[in-house]
Each structure stands twice: as C-alpha cells, then as structure tokens.
CSV table of C-alpha atoms and ligand atoms in Angstrom, one decimal:
chain,number,residue,atom,x,y,z
N,200,MET,CA,0.2,0.2,-0.1
N,201,SER,CA,1.2,3.3,-0.9
N,202,VAL,CA,2.9,5.5,2.4
N,203,PRO,CA,0.4,9.0,2.0
N,204,PRO,CA,3.3,12.0,1.6
N,205,PRO,CA,4.3,14.3,4.7
N,206,PRO,CA,3.8,17.7,5.6
N,207,GLU,CA,5.5,20.4,4.1
N,208,PRO,CA,8.5,21.1,6.0
N,209,ILE,CA,8.6,23.9,8.2
N,210,THR,CA,11.7,25.5,6.8
N,211,GLY,CA,14.6,26.8,9.1
N,212,GLY,CA,13.1,24.0,12.2
N,213,ARG,CA,16.5,22.7,12.6
N,214,LEU,CA,18.6,25.6,12.5
N,215,LEU,CA,16.9,26.9,15.9
N,216,PHE,CA,18.3,23.7,17.8
N,217,SER,CA,21.5,23.0,18.5
N,218,LEU,CA,20.9,18.7,17.8
N,219,ASP,CA,24.1,17.1,16.0
N,220,PRO,CA,23.0,16.8,12.7
N,221,ALA,CA,24.9,13.7,12.8
N,222,VAL,CA,22.4,12.2,13.9
N,223,SER,CA,18.4,11.1,13.8
N,224,HIS,CA,16.4,12.7,16.7
N,225,LEU,CA,13.4,10.6,16.5
N,226,ASN,CA,12.8,10.7,20.3
N,227,HIS,CA,11.5,14.3,21.5
N,228,GLY,CA,9.2,13.0,23.2
N,229,SER,CA,11.3,11.1,25.9
N,230,PHE,CA,13.6,13.9,26.7
N,231,GLY,CA,12.3,17.4,24.5
N,232,ALA,CA,14.9,19.6,23.0
N,233,VAL,CA,15.4,23.1,24.1
N,234,PRO,CA,16.1,26.0,21.2
N,235,ILE,CA,19.0,27.7,21.4
N,236,VAL,CA,17.1,31.3,21.7
N,237,VAL,CA,15.8,29.8,24.8
N,238,GLN,CA,19.3,27.9,26.1
N,239,ARG,CA,20.4,31.8,25.8
N,240,ALA,CA,17.4,33.4,27.8
N,241,GLN,CA,18.6,31.0,30.3
N,242,GLN,CA,22.4,31.8,30.7
N,243,ARG,CA,20.8,35.2,30.3
N,244,LEU,CA,19.7,34.2,33.5
N,245,ARG,CA,22.1,32.3,35.2
N,246,ASP,CA,24.9,35.4,34.0
N,247,GLU,CA,22.1,37.8,36.3
N,248,MET,CA,22.4,35.7,39.3
N,249,GLU,CA,26.1,35.1,39.0
N,250,ALA,CA,26.5,38.6,39.4
N,251,ASP,CA,24.8,39.0,41.6
N,252,PRO,CA,23.6,36.0,44.1
N,253,LEU,CA,22.1,37.8,46.9
N,254,ARG,CA,20.2,40.7,44.8
N,255,PHE,CA,19.1,37.5,42.4
N,256,PHE,CA,17.4,35.5,45.1
N,257,THR,CA,16.2,38.1,47.4
N,258,GLN,CA,14.9,41.2,45.4
N,259,GLY,CA,11.6,40.2,42.9
N,260,LEU,CA,12.8,36.6,42.2
N,261,VAL,CA,9.3,35.0,44.2
N,262,ASP,CA,7.0,37.9,41.3
N,263,ARG,CA,9.1,37.0,38.6
N,264,ILE,CA,8.5,33.5,39.2
N,265,THR,CA,4.5,34.2,40.2
N,266,HIS,CA,4.3,36.2,37.1
N,267,THR,CA,5.9,33.1,34.9
N,268,ARG,CA,3.5,31.2,36.7
N,269,ARG,CA,0.5,33.2,35.7
N,270,HIS,CA,2.3,33.3,31.6
N,271,LEU,CA,2.2,28.9,31.5
N,272,ALA,CA,-1.5,28.9,33.2
N,273,GLY,CA,-2.5,31.1,30.8
N,274,PHE,CA,-1.0,29.3,28.0
N,275,LEU,CA,-2.7,25.6,28.7
N,276,GLY,CA,-6.2,27.1,30.0
N,277,ALA,CA,-5.6,26.4,34.1
N,278,ASP,CA,-6.4,28.7,36.4
N,279,PRO,CA,-3.6,30.5,37.8
N,280,ASP,CA,-4.0,30.4,41.5
N,281,GLY,CA,-4.3,26.3,41.2
N,282,THR,CA,-0.9,26.2,39.2
N,283,ALA,CA,2.4,25.2,41.0
N,284,LEU,CA,5.3,25.4,38.7
N,285,THR,CA,7.4,22.3,39.9
N,286,THR,CA,10.3,21.0,38.1
N,287,ASN,CA,8.8,17.4,36.1
N,288,ALA,CA,5.9,15.7,36.2
N,289,THR,CA,7.1,13.2,38.5
N,290,THR,CA,7.7,15.7,40.4
N,291,GLY,CA,3.9,16.9,40.8
N,292,VAL,CA,2.7,13.2,40.6
N,293,ALA,CA,5.1,12.4,44.0
N,294,VAL,CA,3.5,16.1,46.0
N,295,VAL,CA,-0.1,15.0,45.6
N,296,LEU,CA,0.1,11.6,46.8
N,297,GLN,CA,1.9,12.4,49.8
N,298,SER,CA,-1.2,15.5,50.3
N,299,LEU,CA,-3.6,12.9,49.9
N,300,GLY,CA,-3.2,11.0,53.6
N,301,LEU,CA,-4.3,7.8,52.2
N,302,ARG,CA,-5.3,4.8,54.5
N,303,PRO,CA,-5.0,1.2,54.3
N,304,ASP,CA,-8.6,1.2,53.1
N,305,ASP,CA,-7.6,3.4,50.4
N,306,GLU,CA,-7.2,1.6,47.2
N,307,VAL,CA,-5.0,3.8,43.7
N,308,LEU,CA,-6.0,2.0,40.0
N,309,THR,CA,-3.6,3.4,37.4
N,310,THR,CA,-4.0,1.5,34.2
N,311,ASP,CA,-1.7,-0.7,32.4
N,312,HIS,CA,-0.6,2.3,29.9
N,313,GLY,CA,1.1,4.5,33.2
N,314,TYR,CA,4.7,5.9,33.0
N,315,GLY,CA,7.1,3.7,34.6
N,316,ALA,CA,8.5,5.9,37.5
N,317,VAL,CA,4.7,7.2,38.4
N,318,GLU,CA,3.8,3.5,39.1
N,319,PHE,CA,6.6,3.1,41.2
N,320,SER,CA,5.6,6.4,43.2
N,321,VAL,CA,1.9,4.9,43.7
N,322,ARG,CA,3.9,1.4,44.6
N,323,ARG,CA,5.5,3.4,46.8
N,324,GLU,CA,3.1,5.6,48.5
N,325,CYS,CA,1.1,2.9,48.7
N,326,ARG,CA,3.7,0.3,50.6
N,327,ARG,CA,4.5,3.5,53.0
N,328,THR,CA,0.7,3.8,53.5
N,329,GLY,CA,-0.8,0.8,53.7
N,330,ALA,CA,-3.2,1.8,50.4
N,331,THR,CA,-3.1,-1.1,47.7
N,332,HIS,CA,-2.1,-0.3,44.0
N,333,ARG,CA,-4.7,-1.4,41.4
N,334,VAL,CA,-3.6,-2.0,37.8
N,335,LEU,CA,-6.6,-1.8,34.8
N,336,ARG,CA,-6.0,-3.5,31.7
N,337,LEU,CA,-7.2,-1.4,28.6
N,338,PRO,CA,-7.2,-3.0,25.1
N,339,LEU,CA,-4.8,-0.6,22.8
N,340,ALA,CA,-7.6,-1.1,20.6
N,341,ALA,CA,-10.5,-0.1,22.9
N,342,THR,CA,-12.8,3.3,22.3
N,343,ASP,CA,-13.0,5.5,23.7
N,344,GLU,CA,-16.2,4.7,24.9
N,345,GLU,CA,-15.0,1.0,25.8
N,346,VAL,CA,-12.6,3.2,27.8
N,347,VAL,CA,-15.1,4.7,29.6
N,348,GLN,CA,-17.0,1.8,30.6
N,349,ILE,CA,-13.5,-0.3,32.0
N,350,VAL,CA,-13.3,2.5,34.1
N,351,ARG,CA,-16.5,2.3,35.6
N,352,ALA,CA,-16.8,-1.1,36.3
N,353,GLY,CA,-13.1,-0.9,37.7
N,354,LEU,CA,-13.8,1.8,40.2
N,355,ARG,CA,-15.0,0.6,43.6
N,356,PRO,CA,-16.5,3.6,45.3
N,357,GLY,CA,-15.5,4.1,49.1
N,358,ARG,CA,-12.1,2.5,48.5
N,359,THR,CA,-11.1,3.9,45.2
N,360,ARG,CA,-9.0,6.7,47.0
N,361,LEU,CA,-7.3,8.2,43.6
N,362,LEU,CA,-7.5,7.4,39.8
N,363,VAL,CA,-4.5,8.3,37.4
N,364,ILE,CA,-4.7,8.1,34.1
N,365,ASP,CA,-2.7,9.2,31.8
N,366,GLN,CA,-4.1,11.9,28.7
N,367,LEU,CA,-1.7,10.5,26.1
N,368,THR,CA,0.2,7.3,27.7
N,369,SER,CA,4.4,7.3,26.9
N,370,ALA,CA,4.5,3.6,26.3
N,371,THR,CA,1.5,3.6,23.7
N,372,ALA,CA,1.2,7.0,22.6
N,373,ARG,CA,-2.6,6.3,22.8
N,374,LEU,CA,-5.1,9.4,23.9
N,375,LEU,CA,-7.8,8.6,26.8
N,376,PRO,CA,-10.9,9.8,26.8
N,377,ALA,CA,-10.0,12.7,29.9
N,378,ALA,CA,-12.8,14.5,30.3
N,379,ALA,CA,-15.1,11.6,30.4
N,380,ILE,CA,-12.9,10.2,32.6
N,381,ALA,CA,-13.1,12.5,35.2
N,382,GLY,CA,-16.4,12.8,34.6
N,383,VAL,CA,-17.1,9.6,35.6
N,384,ALA,CA,-14.7,9.2,38.6
N,385,ARG,CA,-16.7,12.8,40.1
N,386,GLU,CA,-19.8,10.6,39.5
N,387,HIS,CA,-18.5,8.1,41.9
N,388,GLY,CA,-16.4,10.1,44.4
N,389,VAL,CA,-13.3,9.1,43.0
N,390,SER,CA,-10.2,11.7,42.9
N,391,VAL,CA,-8.6,11.7,40.1
N,392,LEU,CA,-4.8,13.1,38.8
N,393,VAL,CA,-4.1,13.5,35.3
N,394,ASP,CA,-1.0,12.7,34.2
N,395,ALA,CA,-0.4,15.1,31.1
N,396,ALA,CA,3.4,14.6,30.4
N,397,HIS,CA,3.6,15.5,26.6
N,398,ALA,CA,0.0,17.5,26.4
N,399,PRO,CA,1.9,21.3,27.3
N,400,GLY,CA,2.6,22.7,23.2
N,401,MET,CA,1.5,19.5,21.6
N,402,LEU,CA,-2.2,18.9,22.8
N,403,PRO,CA,-4.8,21.7,22.8
N,404,ALA,CA,-4.5,24.1,25.9
N,405,THR,CA,-7.9,22.7,27.7
N,406,VAL,CA,-6.9,22.0,31.3
N,407,GLN,CA,-9.9,23.5,33.3
N,408,SER,CA,-12.1,21.9,31.0
N,409,ILE,CA,-10.9,18.5,31.6
N,410,GLY,CA,-12.5,18.2,35.0
N,411,ALA,CA,-9.1,16.9,37.0
N,412,ASP,CA,-8.9,17.3,40.4
N,413,PHE,CA,-4.7,17.1,39.7
N,414,TRP,CA,-3.3,17.4,36.4
N,415,VAL,CA,0.8,18.1,35.7
N,416,GLY,CA,2.1,18.9,32.3
N,417,ASN,CA,5.7,19.4,31.3
N,418,LEU,CA,6.8,22.1,29.2
N,419,HIS,CA,10.1,21.0,28.8
N,420,LYS,CA,8.7,18.2,26.2
N,421,TRP,CA,7.1,20.0,23.4
N,422,GLY,CA,6.6,23.5,25.3
N,423,TYR,CA,10.4,23.6,24.3
N,424,ALA,CA,10.8,25.2,27.3
N,425,PRO,CA,14.2,24.4,29.8
N,426,ARG,CA,14.7,20.8,31.1
N,427,GLY,CA,12.9,20.7,35.0
N,428,THR,CA,9.7,23.2,34.0
N,429,ALA,CA,6.6,21.9,34.6
N,430,VAL,CA,3.3,22.4,36.0
N,431,LEU,CA,1.0,21.2,39.2
N,432,VAL,CA,-2.7,22.6,38.6
N,433,VAL,CA,-4.7,21.7,41.2
N,434,ALA,CA,-9.2,22.0,41.7
N,435,ARG,CA,-9.9,24.7,44.7
N,436,PRO,CA,-11.2,21.8,47.0
N,437,TRP,CA,-7.4,20.2,47.3
N,438,ARG,CA,-5.2,23.5,47.2
N,439,GLU,CA,-5.1,24.1,50.7
N,440,ARG,CA,-4.4,19.9,51.5
N,441,ILE,CA,-0.9,20.0,48.8
N,442,GLU,CA,2.3,19.5,50.4
N,443,PRO,CA,5.3,20.5,49.3
N,444,LEU,CA,7.6,17.5,49.4
N,445,VAL,CA,10.2,20.5,50.5
N,446,VAL,CA,8.8,22.7,53.6
N,447,SER,CA,10.6,26.0,52.4
N,448,TRP,CA,10.8,29.8,53.3
N,449,GLU,CA,7.1,30.3,51.4
N,450,GLN,CA,5.6,27.6,53.9
N,451,GLU,CA,3.0,30.4,55.3
N,452,ALA,CA,2.6,31.5,52.0
N,453,GLY,CA,0.3,28.5,51.1
N,454,PHE,CA,-0.3,26.7,47.6
N,455,PRO,CA,0.9,27.3,45.3
N,456,GLY,CA,3.8,29.5,46.6
N,457,ARG,CA,4.7,26.6,49.2
N,458,VAL,CA,4.8,24.2,46.5
N,459,GLU,CA,6.9,26.0,44.1
N,460,TRP,CA,10.1,27.8,46.6
N,461,GLN,CA,12.0,24.5,46.4
N,462,ALA,CA,14.8,26.6,48.9
N,463,THR,CA,18.0,27.6,47.2
N,464,ALA,CA,18.0,25.9,44.0
N,465,ASP,CA,18.3,27.0,39.6
N,466,TYR,CA,14.7,28.3,39.2
N,467,THR,CA,16.4,29.7,35.7
N,468,ALA,CA,14.7,27.2,33.5
N,469,TRP,CA,10.9,28.4,34.6
N,470,LEU,CA,11.8,31.5,34.4
N,471,SER,CA,13.1,31.4,30.6
N,472,ALA,CA,10.1,28.6,29.7
N,473,PRO,CA,8.1,31.7,28.0
N,474,VAL,CA,11.1,31.9,25.8
N,475,GLY,CA,9.8,28.3,24.2
N,476,LEU,CA,6.2,29.2,23.8
N,477,TYR,CA,6.7,32.7,22.4
N,478,THR,CA,9.3,30.1,20.2
N,479,LEU,CA,6.1,28.1,19.5
N,480,ARG,CA,4.2,31.2,18.7
N,481,SER,CA,6.3,32.5,16.4
N,482,LEU,CA,5.9,29.1,14.1
N,483,GLY,CA,2.8,29.0,13.9
N,484,HIS,CA,1.5,26.5,17.3
N,485,ASP,CA,-1.2,25.5,14.9
N,486,ARG,CA,1.1,24.7,12.4
N,487,VAL,CA,3.7,23.4,14.0
N,488,ARG,CA,0.9,20.6,15.9
N,489,GLU,CA,-0.5,19.6,12.4
N,490,HIS,CA,3.7,19.2,10.9
N,491,ASN,CA,4.5,17.1,14.0
N,492,ALA,CA,1.5,15.1,14.3
N,493,ALA,CA,1.6,14.4,10.5
N,494,LEU,CA,5.4,13.4,10.2
N,495,ALA,CA,4.9,11.1,13.1
N,496,ALA,CA,2.4,9.1,10.8
N,497,TYR,CA,4.3,9.5,8.0
N,498,GLY,CA,7.4,7.9,9.9
N,499,GLN,CA,5.0,5.0,11.7
N,500,ARG,CA,3.9,4.2,8.1
N,501,VAL,CA,7.2,4.2,6.5
N,502,VAL,CA,8.6,1.8,9.4
N,503,GLY,CA,5.8,0.2,9.5
N,504,ASP,CA,6.0,-0.8,5.9
N,505,ALA,CA,9.8,-1.6,6.0
N,506,LEU,CA,9.1,-4.1,9.2
N,507,GLY,CA,6.1,-5.3,7.2
N,508,VAL,CA,3.9,-4.4,9.6
N,509,SER,CA,0.6,-3.8,7.8
N,510,PRO,CA,-1.2,-0.7,8.2
N,511,VAL,CA,-4.1,-1.7,10.2
N,512,ASP,CA,-1.6,-3.7,12.5
N,513,LEU,CA,-0.3,0.1,12.9
N,514,PRO,CA,-2.4,1.8,16.8
N,515,ASP,CA,-3.4,4.7,15.6
N,516,PRO,CA,-3.5,7.6,19.1
N,517,GLY,CA,-7.1,7.5,19.0
N,518,GLY,CA,-7.4,11.8,18.1
N,519,PRO,CA,-5.6,14.4,16.0
N,520,GLY,CA,-2.5,16.5,16.8
N,521,VAL,CA,-0.8,13.2,18.5
N,522,ALA,CA,3.2,13.7,17.4
N,523,MET,CA,3.9,10.1,19.0
N,524,ARG,CA,3.1,7.1,16.8
N,525,ILE,CA,3.8,3.4,17.9
N,526,ILE,CA,4.9,0.6,16.0
N,527,PRO,CA,4.8,-3.2,17.0
N,528,LEU,CA,8.1,-4.7,16.4
N,529,PRO,CA,9.1,-8.7,15.7
N,530,ALA,CA,8.0,-11.1,18.4
N,531,GLY,CA,10.3,-12.0,20.1
N,532,LEU,CA,12.7,-8.3,20.4
N,533,ALA,CA,12.8,-5.8,23.3
N,534,THR,CA,10.1,-8.3,25.8
N,535,ASN,CA,11.5,-6.7,29.0
N,536,ILE,CA,13.0,-3.2,29.7
N,537,ASP,CA,16.5,-4.6,29.9
N,538,ALA,CA,16.0,-5.9,26.4
N,539,ALA,CA,14.2,-3.1,24.8
N,540,ARG,CA,17.0,-0.4,26.6
N,541,ALA,CA,20.2,-2.9,24.8
N,542,LEU,CA,17.9,-2.4,21.2
N,543,ARG,CA,17.6,1.0,21.7
N,544,ALA,CA,21.2,2.3,22.6
N,545,ARG,CA,22.1,-0.5,19.3
N,546,ILE,CA,20.1,1.6,17.1
N,547,ALA,CA,21.2,4.7,18.6
N,548,GLU,CA,25.0,3.2,17.9
N,549,ARG,CA,24.6,1.8,15.2
N,550,LEU,CA,21.6,3.8,12.8
N,551,ALA,CA,22.6,6.9,13.9
N,552,ALA,CA,18.4,7.9,15.5
N,553,GLN,CA,17.9,7.9,18.5
N,554,VAL,CA,14.5,6.1,18.9
N,555,ALA,CA,12.3,4.9,21.9
N,556,VAL,CA,12.0,1.1,21.9
N,557,MET,CA,8.9,0.1,24.6
N,558,THR,CA,8.1,-2.9,26.3
N,559,TRP,CA,4.4,-3.1,26.4
N,560,ASP,CA,1.8,-5.9,27.4
N,561,GLY,CA,4.7,-8.1,26.9
N,562,ARG,CA,5.9,-6.9,23.5
N,563,GLY,CA,8.8,-4.8,22.1
N,564,TRP,CA,7.5,-1.5,20.1
N,565,LEU,CA,9.2,1.4,18.5
N,566,ARG,CA,7.8,5.0,19.5
N,567,LEU,CA,8.7,7.7,17.4
N,568,CYS,CA,8.0,11.4,17.2
N,569,GLY,CA,7.8,14.4,14.7
N,570,GLN,CA,9.2,17.5,15.4
N,571,VAL,CA,9.8,20.7,13.6
N,572,TYR,CA,13.6,19.9,13.5
N,573,ASN,CA,12.8,16.1,11.4
N,574,SER,CA,12.5,15.4,8.1
N,575,PRO,CA,10.6,12.8,6.2
N,576,ASP,CA,14.2,11.6,5.0
N,577,GLU,CA,15.4,10.6,8.6
N,578,TYR,CA,12.3,8.1,9.0
N,579,GLU,CA,12.6,6.4,5.1
N,580,ARG,CA,16.6,5.7,6.1
N,581,LEU,CA,15.8,5.1,9.7
N,582,ALA,CA,13.1,2.0,7.3
N,583,GLY,CA,15.8,1.3,5.1
N,584,ARG,CA,18.2,-0.2,7.6
N,585,LEU,CA,16.3,-1.2,10.8
N,586,PRO,CA,14.9,-4.4,9.5
N,587,ALA,CA,18.6,-5.8,9.0
N,588,LEU,CA,19.5,-4.7,12.1
N,589,LEU,CA,16.3,-6.5,14.3
N,590,ALA,CA,17.3,-9.8,12.0
N,591,GLN,CA,20.6,-10.0,13.7
N,592,ARG,CA,19.9,-10.9,16.8
E,877,PLP,C1,3.2,9.5,30.9
E,877,PLP,C2,4.6,10.4,31.5
E,877,PLP,N1,4.4,10.4,32.6
E,877,PLP,C3,5.5,11.4,33.1
E,877,PLP,C4,6.5,11.4,32.5
E,877,PLP,C5,8.0,12.2,32.8
E,877,PLP,O1,7.8,12.6,32.7
E,877,PLP,P1,9.3,14.1,33.9
E,877,PLP,O2,10.3,13.0,33.9
E,877,PLP,O3,9.8,15.0,33.2
E,877,PLP,O4,9.0,13.1,35.1
E,877,PLP,C6,6.9,11.0,31.4
E,877,PLP,C7,7.8,11.3,30.6
E,877,PLP,O5,8.4,11.2,29.2
E,877,PLP,C8,5.6,10.7,30.6
E,877,PLP,O6,5.6,10.3,29.0
C-alpha cells in the first residue's frame, strides 16, 4: 500500500536547535530539545544570578516566579491560582500522592498504560500508607467509549481514593478520553490525577475543561522550555491540603507558592520557559502541531512498511494532533525493559538514530516522534536500515 506524502517542512526548523546533525533525533517525547534562543535566555538569567546571587534571590525572584506561573497557566487554560510550577511531572505526582493522606483501606487505581516512574511512585506511597494499588487493563484497540466503560466498571466507590490516568500515554502513544474519565470518577466520588506529561505544546490547552482534581504537565517536552519546567494544577477544594516535598520559606504562603519554593535552587529554567512558548507561537502553534503529528504518522507508515507491518496493525493514537506513534517490533524483541534498553542503544549506535523502544503487553514497540527539526528522509533512512539490524539477533 502506498504511503501518504509527508507534510510540508517547517523551513528553518532544524536551525532553531543545537542538535547534532549527524544523528536523527526521532524521540522528542522522552527529554525534549531546547531551542537555542531558549538556551540563551536561560544563560542570560544564570549570568544575572551569578553577577549578584543575593540580589537575584532576594529582590523580586518570588514575583518573577508568580509572573511566569501566570503566563504558563494562561497558555494551558488553567486557573493561575491553582497552578504551581514544579521541576517535572514525576515531582507533581509525588506532591499529590503524599498530600492525599492515604489510609490502609484506600486504593489507588492506575492503568497498564501508565508511565513506569509514576507507577513506582504510586507503589511506594501505597507501601508507606498500607493502601492498595490496583492496575486496570485497557486494551490498546479499545474505543474511547470502551475505555470509559472499563474505568467505570473498575472503580470501587468508597474504596478507590485516586484514579491516575494519562492524557496521552507514553509507551502506547494513545490519547485517553481524560474529560469523560474524570466525569465518571467524579460521579463515583473518586479523585482523579491526570498525567499529561506530553500535553503542553502538543495537545489543545484545555486543562480547566478536563475537570480533574490534579493535572500534571511538562513544558520541557513539547513546550520548548528548558528541562525542569512542569506544572501541577490543583482543583480548588484540594489546594490548601497540598504539601510540598520540601518545606521552605514560602510554607506560610499556602498553595501554590509553598510548592514552588524549594529552597536554594536554580529557578532559571522556569523563568525562561515563556521564551519557549514565544518560539512555538512565532512558528505558528497550530502549524507546528499539525506538522509534527503528520510527520510522526508518516514515520510510522514508512518504518511500519519496512518491518512488514500492515497499516491496519499500526496503532492509531485515537485523535488528532498526536506527534508520537508506535510500531510493533518483530516477536521476541524488546520483551523486557533491559532488552528494550539494549535495542534502543544498538539503534542509536549503529544507525545514528535516537528512537524510543518500549515493552508493553509482553512485546516490544518502537516509538517515533515528529518535531520541526525532523525531515521525512530521517524516517526513510531508518526504514532502510532497521530491518537488517533487527534480523541480527
Ligand atoms: C506519561 C508520562 N508521565 C510522566 C513522565 C515523566 O516526566 P518527567 O521525567 O519530566 O517527570 C513522562 C516522561 O516521558 C511521561 O511520558
């Protein structure tokens, strides 16, 4: 079957970044990439900090953080008074878990599409408090209605205290109907934490309309912010119950200040994050989103074709705008995390291509992303060389 053409390139996209030109960077989803102007903005802030540290920390830093928080919340469609800057999504999740006051009769429900580190965090908090952790299985091909049904059937009212769902899953690149799931959970009196690590910059900015109790999102993936920039959004009834991981000088300020001020730290990533959003806007945010999603879909088709995967067996994200796609690997490859890591490293070393290799549901998957710095020939080159590499077991 012929592959639909790739999208029109975004001219100059690659030159905005300082990426090694000898490598195909096809995994923006894991650690992002920071545009050069954003790197420079952060460096200027660091220069200012090092010129007079006392002045930097004691004269206006809290106000600058507040201003940044308002800017980022506005971009995300979140209530600025319910939004706290954090260093990453994992930290936001940990803040929520330890603020819940779980008890031995409580249960935390996650899905089998959840992010590994978040699962570890839930497991630890359940171990610490005596609560139970239960994992709900969601078939990859389930429709949104089926997903909502499975979640509805899986809730145990009175017992399930928290449901953790992903807005866009990492290992399976699947959009979940977060607003509908949050609605069902609310009907049953269950609180919801939405892990939206990939949403800022990639998905429409609609945090408030999702109606979750807690929402975490990374700006340092698709929002072009320096690493260490994320937000935790908390619904009004919970705000005063949220405790920071580290108690510091803003403790008495309440939420969100007490979560944001984590003692003497480098806050320059947050302060330069608006430059990332400015970069996105000046390229044309909708244009970037459409380009990236179409390029990821193109990559999925050419690499899928090369591996002999029929288009009907290529998982669909379940909605528009998703710039990550997965491809099933031949049976027996990457069936556990160590094998997946080893294969990812082998592809990087031998094919000069950075990709994600995941294990999910007992089999291996390749995940490809699309970004403004990518071009169709990078996926075509991977497609040309990957089958031979995979054949060498
Ligand atoms: C779904 C999901 N949740 C959480 C994270 C963790 O992000 P961070 O390492 O920035 O905390 C990721 C990272 O890829 C992710 O994909």
